[in-house]
Amino acid sequence: MHAVQFGVNLPASFKMIKPSYQDQKDASIPRATNRGVTSKVICGEAMNQKSKFRSKTPVNFFDFKLEQGAKMVQSVPRGWTTFAYTLHGNCHFGSSKIKVPPHNAVIFGEGDVVEIQNHENETSQFLLISGQPLNECIASQGSFVVNNEEQLKKAILDYSLHQNAFEKAGSWKSEAAKELEKLGFSV
């Protein structure tokens, strides 16, 4: 089992909107299997499956598994930043079939497709993530991502004082965290 936390930066025009959270249970994630390739479409569209997850920033987030000998080509929007993160088994990327072991990132250059193959004896698994560049300045600390140092200081102060959209910061818990607490985990 893998757990991945992923944050999506918002355009400056959406930075100060009311916070929202989308809890997505594994069973509700669209899936498809074809010729040894299985996809979980967390955000975006792949293998004729479309996610219900919505983001103010255009992103694609896919979890792919490739059986031995499987290969695939996934389209990605031209001009978007795209990367893969390998989770299990060795993945072979691109026409040159570059072998990438688990727990490594591959950042792709300009293009509109990503080609992946599995030449190994075990199933390979990787995340494929792409997003439309915002072309904005960023200032970040921890999970705070804003556009300049002044905004960063204000966001941290607001969080510590539980104000300006952080009123529930001290007590809010996701549905997943509540379920884990029921099982005896400290969250």
mmCIF file of C-alpha atoms in Angstrom:
data_model
loop_
_atom_site.group_PDB
_atom_site.id
_atom_site.type_symbol
_atom_site.label_atom_id
_atom_site.label_comp_id
_atom_site.label_asym_id
_atom_site.label_seq_id
_atom_site.Cartn_x
_atom_site.Cartn_y
_atom_site.Cartn_z
ATOM 1 C CA MET A 1 0.000 0.000 0.000
ATOM 2 C CA HIS A 2 1.229 3.483 -0.853
ATOM 3 C CA ALA A 3 0.166 6.849 0.523
ATOM 4 C CA VAL A 4 0.879 9.970 -1.474
ATOM 5 C CA GLN A 5 0.003 13.506 -0.478
ATOM 6 C CA PHE A 6 -0.144 15.954 -3.320
ATOM 7 C CA GLY A 7 -0.808 19.692 -3.257
ATOM 8 C CA VAL A 8 -1.907 21.737 -6.239
ATOM 9 C CA ASN A 9 -0.911 25.393 -6.392
ATOM 10 C CA LEU A 10 -3.736 27.822 -7.127
ATOM 11 C CA PRO A 11 -3.527 30.817 -9.455
ATOM 12 C CA ALA A 12 -3.126 34.119 -7.567
ATOM 13 C CA SER A 13 -6.758 34.999 -8.349
ATOM 14 C CA PHE A 14 -7.932 31.965 -6.311
ATOM 15 C CA LYS A 15 -5.447 32.110 -3.425
ATOM 16 C CA MET A 16 -7.808 33.778 -0.951
ATOM 17 C CA ILE A 17 -11.010 31.869 -1.718
ATOM 18 C CA LYS A 18 -12.752 29.774 0.910
ATOM 19 C CA PRO A 19 -10.775 26.560 1.440
ATOM 20 C CA SER A 20 -12.273 23.331 0.181
ATOM 21 C CA TYR A 21 -11.490 19.668 0.539
ATOM 22 C CA GLN A 22 -12.430 16.733 -1.663
ATOM 23 C CA ASP A 23 -12.272 13.336 -0.039
ATOM 24 C CA GLN A 24 -11.942 10.655 -2.691
ATOM 25 C CA LYS A 25 -12.372 7.049 -1.592
ATOM 26 C CA ASP A 26 -10.421 4.460 -3.547
ATOM 27 C CA ALA A 27 -13.617 2.655 -4.613
ATOM 28 C CA SER A 28 -14.930 5.839 -6.277
ATOM 29 C CA ILE A 29 -11.853 6.389 -8.466
ATOM 30 C CA PRO A 30 -12.529 5.482 -12.132
ATOM 31 C CA ARG A 31 -10.449 2.555 -13.445
ATOM 32 C CA ALA A 32 -9.761 0.873 -16.741
ATOM 33 C CA THR A 33 -7.711 -2.146 -17.827
ATOM 34 C CA ASN A 34 -6.561 -2.841 -21.363
ATOM 35 C CA ARG A 35 -3.712 -5.021 -22.693
ATOM 36 C CA GLY A 36 -1.946 -5.352 -19.349
ATOM 37 C CA VAL A 37 -2.279 -1.669 -18.415
ATOM 38 C CA THR A 38 -4.490 -0.640 -15.502
ATOM 39 C CA SER A 39 -5.240 2.996 -14.755
ATOM 40 C CA LYS A 40 -6.740 4.756 -11.778
ATOM 41 C CA VAL A 41 -7.838 8.204 -12.915
ATOM 42 C CA ILE A 42 -7.529 10.364 -9.804
ATOM 43 C CA CYS A 43 -7.840 13.657 -11.695
ATOM 44 C CA GLY A 44 -8.237 14.165 -15.428
ATOM 45 C CA GLU A 45 -8.978 11.641 -18.146
ATOM 46 C CA ALA A 46 -7.145 8.483 -19.250
ATOM 47 C CA MET A 47 -8.110 5.242 -20.988
ATOM 48 C CA ASN A 48 -11.647 6.563 -21.649
ATOM 49 C CA GLN A 49 -12.237 7.169 -17.924
ATOM 50 C CA LYS A 50 -12.826 10.614 -16.453
ATOM 51 C CA SER A 51 -12.421 11.602 -12.797
ATOM 52 C CA LYS A 52 -15.074 13.538 -10.888
ATOM 53 C CA PHE A 53 -12.341 15.335 -8.922
ATOM 54 C CA ARG A 54 -12.226 19.058 -9.706
ATOM 55 C CA SER A 55 -9.379 21.503 -9.336
ATOM 56 C CA LYS A 56 -9.185 25.250 -9.958
ATOM 57 C CA THR A 57 -5.785 24.572 -11.536
ATOM 58 C CA PRO A 58 -5.851 22.237 -14.567
ATOM 59 C CA VAL A 59 -4.077 18.988 -13.571
ATOM 60 C CA ASN A 60 -3.954 15.308 -14.469
ATOM 61 C CA PHE A 61 -3.119 12.685 -11.831
ATOM 62 C CA PHE A 62 -2.995 9.012 -12.837
ATOM 63 C CA ASP A 63 -1.906 5.809 -11.098
ATOM 64 C CA PHE A 64 -0.813 3.217 -13.688
ATOM 65 C CA LYS A 65 0.155 -0.440 -13.338
ATOM 66 C CA LEU A 66 1.799 -2.311 -16.198
ATOM 67 C CA GLU A 67 1.978 -6.099 -16.290
ATOM 68 C CA GLN A 68 5.060 -7.819 -17.731
ATOM 69 C CA GLY A 69 5.443 -6.897 -21.407
ATOM 70 C CA ALA A 70 2.774 -4.180 -21.331
ATOM 71 C CA LYS A 71 3.353 -0.831 -22.982
ATOM 72 C CA MET A 72 1.317 2.324 -23.213
ATOM 73 C CA VAL A 73 1.268 5.829 -24.597
ATOM 74 C CA GLN A 74 -0.535 8.502 -22.596
ATOM 75 C CA SER A 75 -1.314 11.882 -24.107
ATOM 76 C CA VAL A 76 -0.519 14.960 -22.038
ATOM 77 C CA PRO A 77 -1.428 18.547 -22.884
ATOM 78 C CA ARG A 78 1.336 20.291 -24.807
ATOM 79 C CA GLY A 79 3.014 22.973 -22.696
ATOM 80 C CA TRP A 80 2.097 21.386 -19.362
ATOM 81 C CA THR A 81 4.730 20.271 -16.863
ATOM 82 C CA THR A 82 4.677 16.467 -16.627
ATOM 83 C CA PHE A 83 6.471 14.032 -14.358
ATOM 84 C CA ALA A 84 6.246 10.410 -13.278
ATOM 85 C CA TYR A 85 7.032 8.924 -9.897
ATOM 86 C CA THR A 86 7.804 5.203 -9.854
ATOM 87 C CA LEU A 87 6.268 3.200 -7.005
ATOM 88 C CA HIS A 88 6.942 -0.469 -7.771
ATOM 89 C CA GLY A 89 9.021 -2.421 -10.267
ATOM 90 C CA ASN A 90 11.174 -0.939 -12.988
ATOM 91 C CA CYS A 91 9.543 1.316 -15.562
ATOM 92 C CA HIS A 92 11.004 2.008 -19.007
ATOM 93 C CA PHE A 93 10.253 5.514 -20.267
ATOM 94 C CA GLY A 94 10.466 7.008 -23.739
ATOM 95 C CA SER A 95 11.463 5.575 -27.069
ATOM 96 C CA SER A 96 14.980 5.000 -25.697
ATOM 97 C CA LYS A 97 13.421 2.799 -22.963
ATOM 98 C CA ILE A 98 15.295 4.412 -20.065
ATOM 99 C CA LYS A 99 15.008 2.034 -17.080
ATOM 100 C CA VAL A 100 13.869 3.773 -13.877
ATOM 101 C CA PRO A 101 13.757 1.833 -10.565
ATOM 102 C CA PRO A 102 11.137 2.416 -7.831
ATOM 103 C CA HIS A 103 10.987 5.654 -5.830
ATOM 104 C CA ASN A 104 12.408 7.899 -8.512
ATOM 105 C CA ALA A 105 10.968 10.845 -10.406
ATOM 106 C CA VAL A 106 11.190 11.376 -14.149
ATOM 107 C CA ILE A 107 10.583 14.910 -15.416
ATOM 108 C CA PHE A 108 9.559 15.046 -19.056
ATOM 109 C CA GLY A 109 10.468 17.731 -21.566
ATOM 110 C CA GLU A 110 8.220 19.357 -24.129
ATOM 111 C CA GLY A 111 5.864 16.980 -25.873
ATOM 112 C CA ASP A 112 2.320 15.728 -25.974
ATOM 113 C CA VAL A 113 2.732 12.007 -25.195
ATOM 114 C CA VAL A 114 4.505 9.876 -22.604
ATOM 115 C CA GLU A 115 5.581 6.361 -23.588
ATOM 116 C CA ILE A 116 6.069 3.698 -20.903
ATOM 117 C CA GLN A 117 6.925 -0.011 -21.103
ATOM 118 C CA ASN A 118 7.481 -2.844 -18.651
ATOM 119 C CA HIS A 119 10.241 -5.275 -19.713
ATOM 120 C CA GLU A 120 10.539 -6.828 -16.243
ATOM 121 C CA ASN A 121 9.170 -10.018 -14.649
ATOM 122 C CA GLU A 122 7.034 -8.119 -12.132
ATOM 123 C CA THR A 123 4.256 -5.547 -12.328
ATOM 124 C CA SER A 124 5.449 -1.948 -12.453
ATOM 125 C CA GLN A 125 3.503 0.933 -10.955
ATOM 126 C CA PHE A 126 3.956 4.671 -11.308
ATOM 127 C CA LEU A 127 2.116 7.950 -10.893
ATOM 128 C CA LEU A 128 1.866 10.226 -13.916
ATOM 129 C CA ILE A 129 1.136 13.834 -13.003
ATOM 130 C CA SER A 130 0.869 16.892 -15.213
ATOM 131 C CA GLY A 131 -0.262 20.433 -14.663
ATOM 132 C CA GLN A 132 -0.685 23.651 -16.530
ATOM 133 C CA PRO A 133 2.114 26.053 -15.531
ATOM 134 C CA LEU A 134 0.846 29.167 -13.770
ATOM 135 C CA ASN A 135 3.889 31.291 -14.669
ATOM 136 C CA GLU A 136 3.606 33.187 -11.374
ATOM 137 C CA CYS A 137 6.122 33.946 -8.646
ATOM 138 C CA ILE A 138 5.856 31.705 -5.600
ATOM 139 C CA ALA A 139 6.879 31.940 -1.977
ATOM 140 C CA SER A 140 6.448 28.806 0.119
ATOM 141 C CA GLN A 141 7.022 27.386 3.560
ATOM 142 C CA GLY A 142 5.673 23.974 4.546
ATOM 143 C CA SER A 143 2.236 23.597 3.006
ATOM 144 C CA PHE A 144 1.810 27.342 2.461
ATOM 145 C CA VAL A 145 2.265 28.445 -1.152
ATOM 146 C CA VAL A 146 1.558 32.065 -2.059
ATOM 147 C CA ASN A 147 2.985 34.626 -4.468
ATOM 148 C CA ASN A 148 5.337 36.727 -2.307
ATOM 149 C CA GLU A 149 7.005 36.929 1.110
ATOM 150 C CA GLU A 150 4.449 39.393 2.499
ATOM 151 C CA GLN A 151 1.572 37.013 1.667
ATOM 152 C CA LEU A 152 3.535 34.130 3.188
ATOM 153 C CA LYS A 153 4.020 35.948 6.513
ATOM 154 C CA LYS A 154 0.314 36.868 6.578
ATOM 155 C CA ALA A 155 -0.811 33.298 5.805
ATOM 156 C CA ILE A 156 1.359 31.880 8.609
ATOM 157 C CA LEU A 157 0.092 34.533 11.049
ATOM 158 C CA ASP A 158 -3.551 33.893 10.036
ATOM 159 C CA TYR A 159 -3.056 30.169 10.533
ATOM 160 C CA SER A 160 -1.485 30.592 13.970
ATOM 161 C CA LEU A 161 -4.314 32.949 15.025
ATOM 162 C CA HIS A 162 -7.047 30.780 13.420
ATOM 163 C CA GLN A 163 -8.421 33.670 11.354
ATOM 164 C CA ASN A 164 -9.117 34.611 7.709
ATOM 165 C CA ALA A 165 -10.273 31.148 6.541
ATOM 166 C CA PHE A 166 -8.212 29.302 9.169
ATOM 167 C CA GLU A 167 -10.911 29.472 11.859
ATOM 168 C CA LYS A 168 -11.209 25.673 11.929
ATOM 169 C CA ALA A 169 -7.465 25.012 11.627
ATOM 170 C CA GLY A 170 -7.138 23.810 15.202
ATOM 171 C CA SER A 171 -10.017 21.337 15.092
ATOM 172 C CA TRP A 172 -10.674 20.349 11.456
ATOM 173 C CA LYS A 173 -10.089 16.733 10.423
ATOM 174 C CA SER A 174 -10.654 15.008 7.120
ATOM 175 C CA GLU A 175 -13.146 12.164 6.835
ATOM 176 C CA ALA A 176 -10.178 9.831 6.297
ATOM 177 C CA ALA A 177 -8.554 11.029 9.541
ATOM 178 C CA LYS A 178 -11.818 10.459 11.423
ATOM 179 C CA GLU A 179 -11.975 6.890 10.090
ATOM 180 C CA LEU A 180 -8.367 6.267 11.150
ATOM 181 C CA GLU A 181 -9.122 7.562 14.650
ATOM 182 C CA LYS A 182 -12.017 5.075 14.886
ATOM 183 C CA LEU A 183 -9.459 2.339 14.204
ATOM 184 C CA GLY A 184 -7.278 3.568 17.053
ATOM 185 C CA PHE A 185 -4.731 5.604 15.110
ATOM 186 C CA SER A 186 -3.559 8.951 16.470
ATOM 187 C CA VAL A 187 -4.057 11.593 13.797
#
